[in-house]
GROMACS .gro file of C-alpha atoms in nm:
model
  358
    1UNK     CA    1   1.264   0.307   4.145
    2UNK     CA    2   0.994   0.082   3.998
    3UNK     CA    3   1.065  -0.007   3.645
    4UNK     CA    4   0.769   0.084   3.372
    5UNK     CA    5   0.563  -0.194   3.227
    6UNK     CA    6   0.590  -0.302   2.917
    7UNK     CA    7   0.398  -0.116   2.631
    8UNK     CA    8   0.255  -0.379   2.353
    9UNK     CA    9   0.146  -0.387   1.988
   10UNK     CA   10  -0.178  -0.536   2.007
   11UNK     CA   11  -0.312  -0.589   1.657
   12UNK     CA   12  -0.255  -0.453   1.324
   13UNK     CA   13  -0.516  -0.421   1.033
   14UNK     CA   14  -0.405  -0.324   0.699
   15UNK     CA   15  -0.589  -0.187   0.386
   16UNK     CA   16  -0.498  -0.099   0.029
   17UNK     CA   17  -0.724  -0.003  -0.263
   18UNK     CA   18  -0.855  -0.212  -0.537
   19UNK     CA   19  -0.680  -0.082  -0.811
   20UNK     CA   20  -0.362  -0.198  -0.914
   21UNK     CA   21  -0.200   0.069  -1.126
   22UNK     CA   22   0.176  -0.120  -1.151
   23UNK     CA   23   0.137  -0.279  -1.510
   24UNK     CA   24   0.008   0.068  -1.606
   25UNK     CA   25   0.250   0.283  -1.469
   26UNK     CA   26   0.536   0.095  -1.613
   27UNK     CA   27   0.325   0.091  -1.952
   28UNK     CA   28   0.270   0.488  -1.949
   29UNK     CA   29   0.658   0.522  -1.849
   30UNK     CA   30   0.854   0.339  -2.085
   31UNK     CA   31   0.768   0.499  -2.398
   32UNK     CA   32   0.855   0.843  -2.220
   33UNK     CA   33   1.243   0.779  -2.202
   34UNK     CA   34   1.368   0.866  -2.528
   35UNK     CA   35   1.700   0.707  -2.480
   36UNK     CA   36   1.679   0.371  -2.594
   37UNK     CA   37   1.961   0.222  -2.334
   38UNK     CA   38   1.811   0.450  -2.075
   39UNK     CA   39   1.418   0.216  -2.187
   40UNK     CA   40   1.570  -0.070  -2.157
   41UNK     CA   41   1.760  -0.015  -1.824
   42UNK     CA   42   1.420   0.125  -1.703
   43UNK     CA   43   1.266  -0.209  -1.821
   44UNK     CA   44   1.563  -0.388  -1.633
   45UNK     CA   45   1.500  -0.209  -1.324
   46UNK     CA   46   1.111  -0.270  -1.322
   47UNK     CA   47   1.124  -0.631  -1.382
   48UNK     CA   48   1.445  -0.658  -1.099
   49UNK     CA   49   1.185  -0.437  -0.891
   50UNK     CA   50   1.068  -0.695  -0.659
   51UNK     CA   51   0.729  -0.513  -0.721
   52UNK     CA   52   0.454  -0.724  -0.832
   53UNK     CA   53   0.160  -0.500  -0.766
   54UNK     CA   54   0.100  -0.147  -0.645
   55UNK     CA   55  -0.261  -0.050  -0.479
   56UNK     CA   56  -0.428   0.345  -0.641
   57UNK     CA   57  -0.730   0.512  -0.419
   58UNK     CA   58  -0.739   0.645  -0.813
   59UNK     CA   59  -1.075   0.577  -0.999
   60UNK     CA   60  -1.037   0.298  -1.297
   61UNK     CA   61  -1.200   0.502  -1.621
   62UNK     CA   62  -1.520   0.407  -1.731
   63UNK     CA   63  -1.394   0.186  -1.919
   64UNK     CA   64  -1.206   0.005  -1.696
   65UNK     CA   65  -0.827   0.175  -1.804
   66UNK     CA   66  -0.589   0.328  -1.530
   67UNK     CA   67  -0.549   0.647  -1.413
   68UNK     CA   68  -0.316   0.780  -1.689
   69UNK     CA   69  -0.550   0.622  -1.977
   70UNK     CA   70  -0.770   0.832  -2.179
   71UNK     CA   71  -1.046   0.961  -1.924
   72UNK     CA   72  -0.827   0.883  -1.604
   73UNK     CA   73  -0.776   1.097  -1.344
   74UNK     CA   74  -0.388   1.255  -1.548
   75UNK     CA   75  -0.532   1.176  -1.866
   76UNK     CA   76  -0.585   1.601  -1.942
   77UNK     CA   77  -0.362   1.874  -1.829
   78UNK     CA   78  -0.115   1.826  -1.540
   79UNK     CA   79  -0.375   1.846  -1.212
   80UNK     CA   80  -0.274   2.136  -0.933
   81UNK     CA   81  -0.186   2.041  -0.611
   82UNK     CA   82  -0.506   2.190  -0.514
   83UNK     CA   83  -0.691   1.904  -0.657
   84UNK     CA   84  -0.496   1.627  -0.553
   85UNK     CA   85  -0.552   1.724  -0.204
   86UNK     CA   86  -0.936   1.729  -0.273
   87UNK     CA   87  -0.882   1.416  -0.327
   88UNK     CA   88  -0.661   1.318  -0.072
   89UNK     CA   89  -0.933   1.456   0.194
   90UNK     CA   90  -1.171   1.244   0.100
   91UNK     CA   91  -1.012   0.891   0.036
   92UNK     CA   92  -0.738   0.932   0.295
   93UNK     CA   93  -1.056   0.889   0.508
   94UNK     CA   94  -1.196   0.613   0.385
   95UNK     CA   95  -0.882   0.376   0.345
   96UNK     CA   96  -0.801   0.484   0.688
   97UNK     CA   97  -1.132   0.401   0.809
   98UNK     CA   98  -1.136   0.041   0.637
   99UNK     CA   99  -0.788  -0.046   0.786
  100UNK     CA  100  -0.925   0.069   1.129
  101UNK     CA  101  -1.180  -0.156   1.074
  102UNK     CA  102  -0.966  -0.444   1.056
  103UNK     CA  103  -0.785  -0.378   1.301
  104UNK     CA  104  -1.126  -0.362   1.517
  105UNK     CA  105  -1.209  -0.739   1.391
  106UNK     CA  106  -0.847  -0.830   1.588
  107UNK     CA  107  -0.924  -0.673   1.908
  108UNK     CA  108  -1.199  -0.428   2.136
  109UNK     CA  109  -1.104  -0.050   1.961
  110UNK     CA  110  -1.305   0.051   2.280
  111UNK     CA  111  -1.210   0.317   2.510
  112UNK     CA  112  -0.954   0.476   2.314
  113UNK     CA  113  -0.791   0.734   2.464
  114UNK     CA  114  -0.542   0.867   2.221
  115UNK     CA  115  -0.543   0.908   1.822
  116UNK     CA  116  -0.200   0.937   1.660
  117UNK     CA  117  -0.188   0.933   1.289
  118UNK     CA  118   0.113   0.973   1.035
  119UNK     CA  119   0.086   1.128   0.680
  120UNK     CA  120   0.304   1.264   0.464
  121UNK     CA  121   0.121   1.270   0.091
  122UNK     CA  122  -0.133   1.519   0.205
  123UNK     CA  123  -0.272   1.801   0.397
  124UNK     CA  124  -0.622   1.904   0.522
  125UNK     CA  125  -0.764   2.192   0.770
  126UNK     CA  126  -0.963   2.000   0.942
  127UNK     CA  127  -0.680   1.776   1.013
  128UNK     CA  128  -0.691   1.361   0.861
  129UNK     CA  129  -0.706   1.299   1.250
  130UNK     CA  130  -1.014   1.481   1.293
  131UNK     CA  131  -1.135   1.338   1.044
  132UNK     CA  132  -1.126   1.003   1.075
  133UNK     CA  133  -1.163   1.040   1.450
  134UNK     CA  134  -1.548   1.126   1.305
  135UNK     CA  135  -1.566   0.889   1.067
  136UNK     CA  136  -1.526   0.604   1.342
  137UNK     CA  137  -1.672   0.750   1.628
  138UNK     CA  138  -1.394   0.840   1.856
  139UNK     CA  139  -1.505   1.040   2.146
  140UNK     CA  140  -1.445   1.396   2.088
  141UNK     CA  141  -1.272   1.433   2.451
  142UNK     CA  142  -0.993   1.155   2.257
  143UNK     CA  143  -0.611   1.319   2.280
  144UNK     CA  144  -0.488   1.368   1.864
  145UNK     CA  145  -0.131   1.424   1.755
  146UNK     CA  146  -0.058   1.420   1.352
  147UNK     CA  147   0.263   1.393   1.246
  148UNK     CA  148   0.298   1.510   0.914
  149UNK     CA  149   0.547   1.576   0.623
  150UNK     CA  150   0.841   1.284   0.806
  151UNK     CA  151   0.820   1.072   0.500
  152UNK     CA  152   0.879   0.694   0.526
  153UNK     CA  153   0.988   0.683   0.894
  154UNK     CA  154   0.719   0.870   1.031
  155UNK     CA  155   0.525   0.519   1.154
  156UNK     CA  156   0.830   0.457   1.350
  157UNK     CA  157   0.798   0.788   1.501
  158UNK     CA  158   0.376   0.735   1.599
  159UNK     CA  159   0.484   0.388   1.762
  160UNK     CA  160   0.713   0.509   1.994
  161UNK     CA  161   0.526   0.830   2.008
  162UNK     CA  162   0.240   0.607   2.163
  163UNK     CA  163   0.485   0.403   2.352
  164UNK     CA  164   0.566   0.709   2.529
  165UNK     CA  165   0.208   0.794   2.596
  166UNK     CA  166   0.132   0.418   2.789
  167UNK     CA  167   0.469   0.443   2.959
  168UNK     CA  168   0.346   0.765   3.152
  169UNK     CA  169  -0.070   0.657   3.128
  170UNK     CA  170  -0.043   0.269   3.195
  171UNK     CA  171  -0.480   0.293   3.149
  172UNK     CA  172  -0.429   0.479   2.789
  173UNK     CA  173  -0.509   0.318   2.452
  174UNK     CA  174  -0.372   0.436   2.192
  175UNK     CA  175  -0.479   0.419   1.826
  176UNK     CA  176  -0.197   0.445   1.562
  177UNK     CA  177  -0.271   0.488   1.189
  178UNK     CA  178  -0.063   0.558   0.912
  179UNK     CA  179  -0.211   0.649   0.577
  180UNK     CA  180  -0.031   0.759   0.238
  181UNK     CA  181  -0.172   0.824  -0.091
  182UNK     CA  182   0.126   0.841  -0.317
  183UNK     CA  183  -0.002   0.771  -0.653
  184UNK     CA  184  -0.178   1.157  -0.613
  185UNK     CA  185   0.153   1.286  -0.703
  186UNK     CA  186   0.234   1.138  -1.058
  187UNK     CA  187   0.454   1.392  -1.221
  188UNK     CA  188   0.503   1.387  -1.562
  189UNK     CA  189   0.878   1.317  -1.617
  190UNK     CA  190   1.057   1.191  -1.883
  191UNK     CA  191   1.347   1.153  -1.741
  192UNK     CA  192   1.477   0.771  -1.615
  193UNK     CA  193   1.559   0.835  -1.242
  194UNK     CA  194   1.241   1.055  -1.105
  195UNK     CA  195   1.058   0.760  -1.293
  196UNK     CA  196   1.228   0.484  -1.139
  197UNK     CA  197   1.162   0.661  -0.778
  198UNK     CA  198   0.787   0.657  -0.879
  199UNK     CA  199   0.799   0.280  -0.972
  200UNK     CA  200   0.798   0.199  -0.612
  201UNK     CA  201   0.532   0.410  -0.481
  202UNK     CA  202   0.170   0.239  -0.391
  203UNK     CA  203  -0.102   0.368  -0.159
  204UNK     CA  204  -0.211   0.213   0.130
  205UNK     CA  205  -0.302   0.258   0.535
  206UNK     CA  206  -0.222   0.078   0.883
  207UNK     CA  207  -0.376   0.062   1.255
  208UNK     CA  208  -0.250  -0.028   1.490
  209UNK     CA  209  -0.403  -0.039   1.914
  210UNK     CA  210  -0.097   0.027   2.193
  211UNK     CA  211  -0.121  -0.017   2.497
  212UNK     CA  212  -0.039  -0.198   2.838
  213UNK     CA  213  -0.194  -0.528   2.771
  214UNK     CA  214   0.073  -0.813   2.710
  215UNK     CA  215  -0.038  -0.909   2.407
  216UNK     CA  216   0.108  -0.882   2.064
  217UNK     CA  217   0.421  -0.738   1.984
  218UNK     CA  218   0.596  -0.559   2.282
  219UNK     CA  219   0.801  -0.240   2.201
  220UNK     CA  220   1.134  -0.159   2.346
  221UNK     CA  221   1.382   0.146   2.340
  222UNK     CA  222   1.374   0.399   1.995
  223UNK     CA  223   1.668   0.483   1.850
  224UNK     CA  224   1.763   0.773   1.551
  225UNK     CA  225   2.022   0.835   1.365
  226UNK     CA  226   2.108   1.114   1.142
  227UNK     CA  227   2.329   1.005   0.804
  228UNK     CA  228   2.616   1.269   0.772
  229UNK     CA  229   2.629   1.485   0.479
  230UNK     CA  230   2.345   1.332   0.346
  231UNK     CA  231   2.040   1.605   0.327
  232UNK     CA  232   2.007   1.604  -0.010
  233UNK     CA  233   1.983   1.243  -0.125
  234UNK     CA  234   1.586   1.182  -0.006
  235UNK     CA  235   1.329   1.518  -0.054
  236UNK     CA  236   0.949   1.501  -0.058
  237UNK     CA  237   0.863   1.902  -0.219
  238UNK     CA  238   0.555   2.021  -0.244
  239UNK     CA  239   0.537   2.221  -0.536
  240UNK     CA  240   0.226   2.370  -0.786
  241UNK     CA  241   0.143   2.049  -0.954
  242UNK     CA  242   0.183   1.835  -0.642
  243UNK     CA  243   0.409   1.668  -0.467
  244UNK     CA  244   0.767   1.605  -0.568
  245UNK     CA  245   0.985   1.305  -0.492
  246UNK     CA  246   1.372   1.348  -0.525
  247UNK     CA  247   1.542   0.963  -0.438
  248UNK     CA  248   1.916   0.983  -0.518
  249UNK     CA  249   2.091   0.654  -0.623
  250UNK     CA  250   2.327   0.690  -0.391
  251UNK     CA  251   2.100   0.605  -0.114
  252UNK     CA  252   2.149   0.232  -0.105
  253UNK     CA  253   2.524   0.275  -0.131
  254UNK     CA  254   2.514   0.502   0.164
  255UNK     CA  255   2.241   0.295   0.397
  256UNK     CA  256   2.475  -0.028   0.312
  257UNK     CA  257   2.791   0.145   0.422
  258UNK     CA  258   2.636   0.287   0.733
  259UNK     CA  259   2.474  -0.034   0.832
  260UNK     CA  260   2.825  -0.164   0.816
  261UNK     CA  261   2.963   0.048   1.137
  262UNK     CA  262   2.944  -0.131   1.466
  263UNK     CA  263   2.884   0.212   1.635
  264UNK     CA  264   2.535   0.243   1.482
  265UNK     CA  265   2.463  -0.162   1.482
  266UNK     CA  266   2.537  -0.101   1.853
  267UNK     CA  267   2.228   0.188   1.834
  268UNK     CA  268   1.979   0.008   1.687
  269UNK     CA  269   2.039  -0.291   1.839
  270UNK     CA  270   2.044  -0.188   2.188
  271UNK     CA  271   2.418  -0.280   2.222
  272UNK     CA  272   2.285  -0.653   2.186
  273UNK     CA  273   2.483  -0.735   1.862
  274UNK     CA  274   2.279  -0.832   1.532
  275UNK     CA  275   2.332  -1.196   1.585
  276UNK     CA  276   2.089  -1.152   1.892
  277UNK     CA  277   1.810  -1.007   1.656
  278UNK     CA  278   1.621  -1.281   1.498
  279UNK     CA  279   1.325  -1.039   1.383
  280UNK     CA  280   1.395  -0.786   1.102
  281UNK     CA  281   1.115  -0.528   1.018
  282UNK     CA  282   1.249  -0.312   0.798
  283UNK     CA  283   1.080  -0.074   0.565
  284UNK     CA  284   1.049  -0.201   0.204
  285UNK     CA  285   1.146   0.107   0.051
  286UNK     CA  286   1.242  -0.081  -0.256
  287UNK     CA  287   1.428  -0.425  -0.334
  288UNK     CA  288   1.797  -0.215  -0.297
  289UNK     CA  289   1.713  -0.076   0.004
  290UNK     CA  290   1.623  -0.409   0.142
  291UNK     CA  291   1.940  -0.584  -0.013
  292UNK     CA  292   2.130  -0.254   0.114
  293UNK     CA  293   2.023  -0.385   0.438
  294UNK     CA  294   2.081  -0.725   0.388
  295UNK     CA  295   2.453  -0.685   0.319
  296UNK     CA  296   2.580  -0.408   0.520
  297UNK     CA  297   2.407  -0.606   0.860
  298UNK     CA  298   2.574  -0.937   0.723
  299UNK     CA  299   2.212  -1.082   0.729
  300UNK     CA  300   2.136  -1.428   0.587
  301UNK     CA  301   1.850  -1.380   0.270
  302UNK     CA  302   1.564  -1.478   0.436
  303UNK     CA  303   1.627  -1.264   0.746
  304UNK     CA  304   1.387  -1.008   0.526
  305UNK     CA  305   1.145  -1.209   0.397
  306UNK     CA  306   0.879  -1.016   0.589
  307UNK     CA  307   0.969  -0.706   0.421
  308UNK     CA  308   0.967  -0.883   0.062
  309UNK     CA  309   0.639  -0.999   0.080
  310UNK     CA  310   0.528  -0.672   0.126
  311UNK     CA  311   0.720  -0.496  -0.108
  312UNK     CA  312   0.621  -0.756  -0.360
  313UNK     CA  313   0.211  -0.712  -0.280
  314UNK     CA  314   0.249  -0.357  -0.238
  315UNK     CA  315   0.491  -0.233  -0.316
  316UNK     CA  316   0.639   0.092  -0.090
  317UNK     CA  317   0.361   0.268   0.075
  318UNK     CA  318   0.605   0.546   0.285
  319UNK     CA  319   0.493   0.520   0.640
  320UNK     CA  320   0.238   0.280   0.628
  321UNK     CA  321   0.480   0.040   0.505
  322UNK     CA  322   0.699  -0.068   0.811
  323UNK     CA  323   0.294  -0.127   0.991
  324UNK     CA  324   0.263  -0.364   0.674
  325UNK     CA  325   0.606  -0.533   0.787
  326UNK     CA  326   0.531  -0.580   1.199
  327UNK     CA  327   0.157  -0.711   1.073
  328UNK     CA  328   0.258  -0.970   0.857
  329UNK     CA  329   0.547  -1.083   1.139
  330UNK     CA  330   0.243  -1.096   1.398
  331UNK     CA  331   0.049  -1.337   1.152
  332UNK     CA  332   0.349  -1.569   1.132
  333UNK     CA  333   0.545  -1.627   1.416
  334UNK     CA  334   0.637  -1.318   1.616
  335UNK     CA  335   1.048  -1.285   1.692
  336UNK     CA  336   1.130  -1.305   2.099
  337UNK     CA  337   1.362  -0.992   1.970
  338UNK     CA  338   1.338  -0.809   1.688
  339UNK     CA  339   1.425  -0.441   1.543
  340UNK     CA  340   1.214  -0.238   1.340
  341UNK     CA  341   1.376   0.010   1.080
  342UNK     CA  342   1.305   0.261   0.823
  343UNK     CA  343   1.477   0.523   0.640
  344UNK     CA  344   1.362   0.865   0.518
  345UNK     CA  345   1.499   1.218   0.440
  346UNK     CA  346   1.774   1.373   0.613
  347UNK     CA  347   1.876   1.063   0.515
  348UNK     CA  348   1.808   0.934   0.887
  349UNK     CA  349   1.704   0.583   1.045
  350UNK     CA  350   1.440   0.566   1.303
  351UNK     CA  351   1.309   0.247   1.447
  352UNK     CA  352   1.272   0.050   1.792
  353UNK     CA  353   1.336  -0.291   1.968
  354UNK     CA  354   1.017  -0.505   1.981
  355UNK     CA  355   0.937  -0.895   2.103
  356UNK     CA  356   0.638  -1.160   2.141
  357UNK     CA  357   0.775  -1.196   2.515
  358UNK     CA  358   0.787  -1.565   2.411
   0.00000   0.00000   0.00000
């Protein structure tokens, strides 16, 4: 039997907004938790963070203020979901569209054959594929699958989703993009942990072009794996005032101590060992998550770095994130063999094997 070809990463482009609503947020946040041990500890935790900015699609005020000042978009009475996914429609479209576009000053976006794009901080009939496959003049013939509602693993899922695409079309081309708008979901809690799980959240969108040309970043086997007993520690609800993020503390804890098994090293690293991975993409779902990682793989500090620069410019952007992670490792100097990870509800791991091919 003739083995497949390999199926590449050919370019990333990345885009976030303009505003940066993290000095606000923790401004509007504070004050809220009544407790004073609880204010400070949420003080501790923002400035331990690893967060230096977070990107809004959110309007500035008039005046210039953020979108929880006086005139800002949750400045009045708590918004419906209905009207944060107005807004959703219409600038989940546009960042998508600018990262597209940087992605098409990397390499030819011509000829594309398939359009796979992951969201989970909105919804839309027509869908944000259709969308944006009009906004940037994709053929209307071109092959769309959304996946929607997977939370921060979902990228992982549309790479290897595509990989599976070239692997039985060598000639296809596929377009990935990942965009999430998570600062349309603001709730207003005053209560330290749901606050703390919104400190991390920033908007921002990834494309990415897959296909059989040897360029890039290649991608190997996918893996998944299911956390025991652990259903209830990540959920994304969607209720009548938007969207609702539950993040349990004992996530970390749990991701450290399952990183720790050589069964599931074995899974995500192909059976190679993690002393033959000298790439790390892993989702910067926040600074424990990454140190979570960090310790229960035995990894030295800088193994990550990729991640923390993005975490620290971004902040965590769900999906798009791990895109952010594999784009700044193709700027630098690609790994000959790398894994790419991310964790979202169930609580489960997804990810892949990837490579220059150097």
């Amino acid at each position: 039997m003739t083995s497949l070809a390999p199926v590449w990463i050919n370019a990333i482009g990345t885009a976030v907004p303009d505003h940066d609503i993290h000095r606000a947020f923790i401004d509007w946040a504070a004050p809220r938790i009544a407790d004073p041990r609880a204010r400070q500890l949420f003080q501790r935790m923002a400035d331990r963070s690893g967060i230096a900015h977070r990107w809004s699609v959110l309007p500035r005020t008039p005046d210039g203020g953020s979108p929880v000042a006086y005139g800002g978009f949750y400045a009045g009475p708590v918004l419906p979901t209905s009207e944060r996914m107005a807004s959703y429609g219409a600038a989940a479209r546009e960042l998508a569209g600018t990262a597209v576009s940087r992605l098409g000053e990397q390499v030819s976006l011509a000829g594309i054959t398939h359009l796979i794009v992951a969201s989970c901080t909105g919804f839309t009939a027509p869908g944000i594929d259709q969308i944006l496959a009009e906004r940037i003049g994709l053929s209307p013939q071109v092959e769309r699958l959304l996946i929607g509602f997977m939370g921060c693993y979902a990228a992982a899922t549309a790479l290897r989703s595509a990989r599976h695409i070239v692997r039985s079309e060598p000639g296809a081309r596929v377009l990935v993009v990942s965009v999430e708008l998570s600062t349309l979901h603001l709730q207003p809690h005053d209560a330290i942990e749901p606050l703390l799980a919104m400190l991390l959240f920033g908007d921002g969108a990834a494309a990415a072009l897959v296909s059989a040309e040897p360029r890039g970043l290649a991608i190997g086997a996918a893996f998944s794996a299911t956390l025991p007993q652990s259903q209830d520690l990540i959920g994304w609800a969607i209720g009548d005032r938007g969207f609702a993020m539950h993040l349990s503390g004992e996530v970390p804890g749990r991701i450290q101590a399952a990183l720790g098994d050589p069964g599931l090293q074995a899974v995500i690293t192909g059976g190679a060992g993690v002393d033959a991975i000298d790439g790390w993409a892993v989702h910067a779902g926040g600074r424990s998550i990454l140190d979570a990682v960090e310790h229960g793989l035995r990894l030295d500090h800088q193994a990550l770095d990729a991640s923390r620069r993005v975490l620290a410019a971004n902040g965590n952007m769900s999906s798009a994130t791990l895109m952010f992670v594999l784009a700044d490792m193709l700027t630098r100097d690609p790994p000959r063999r790398g894994v790419a990870i991310a964790f979202g509800p169930g609580l489960a791991a997804e990810g892949f094997g990837f490579g220059s091919g150097g």
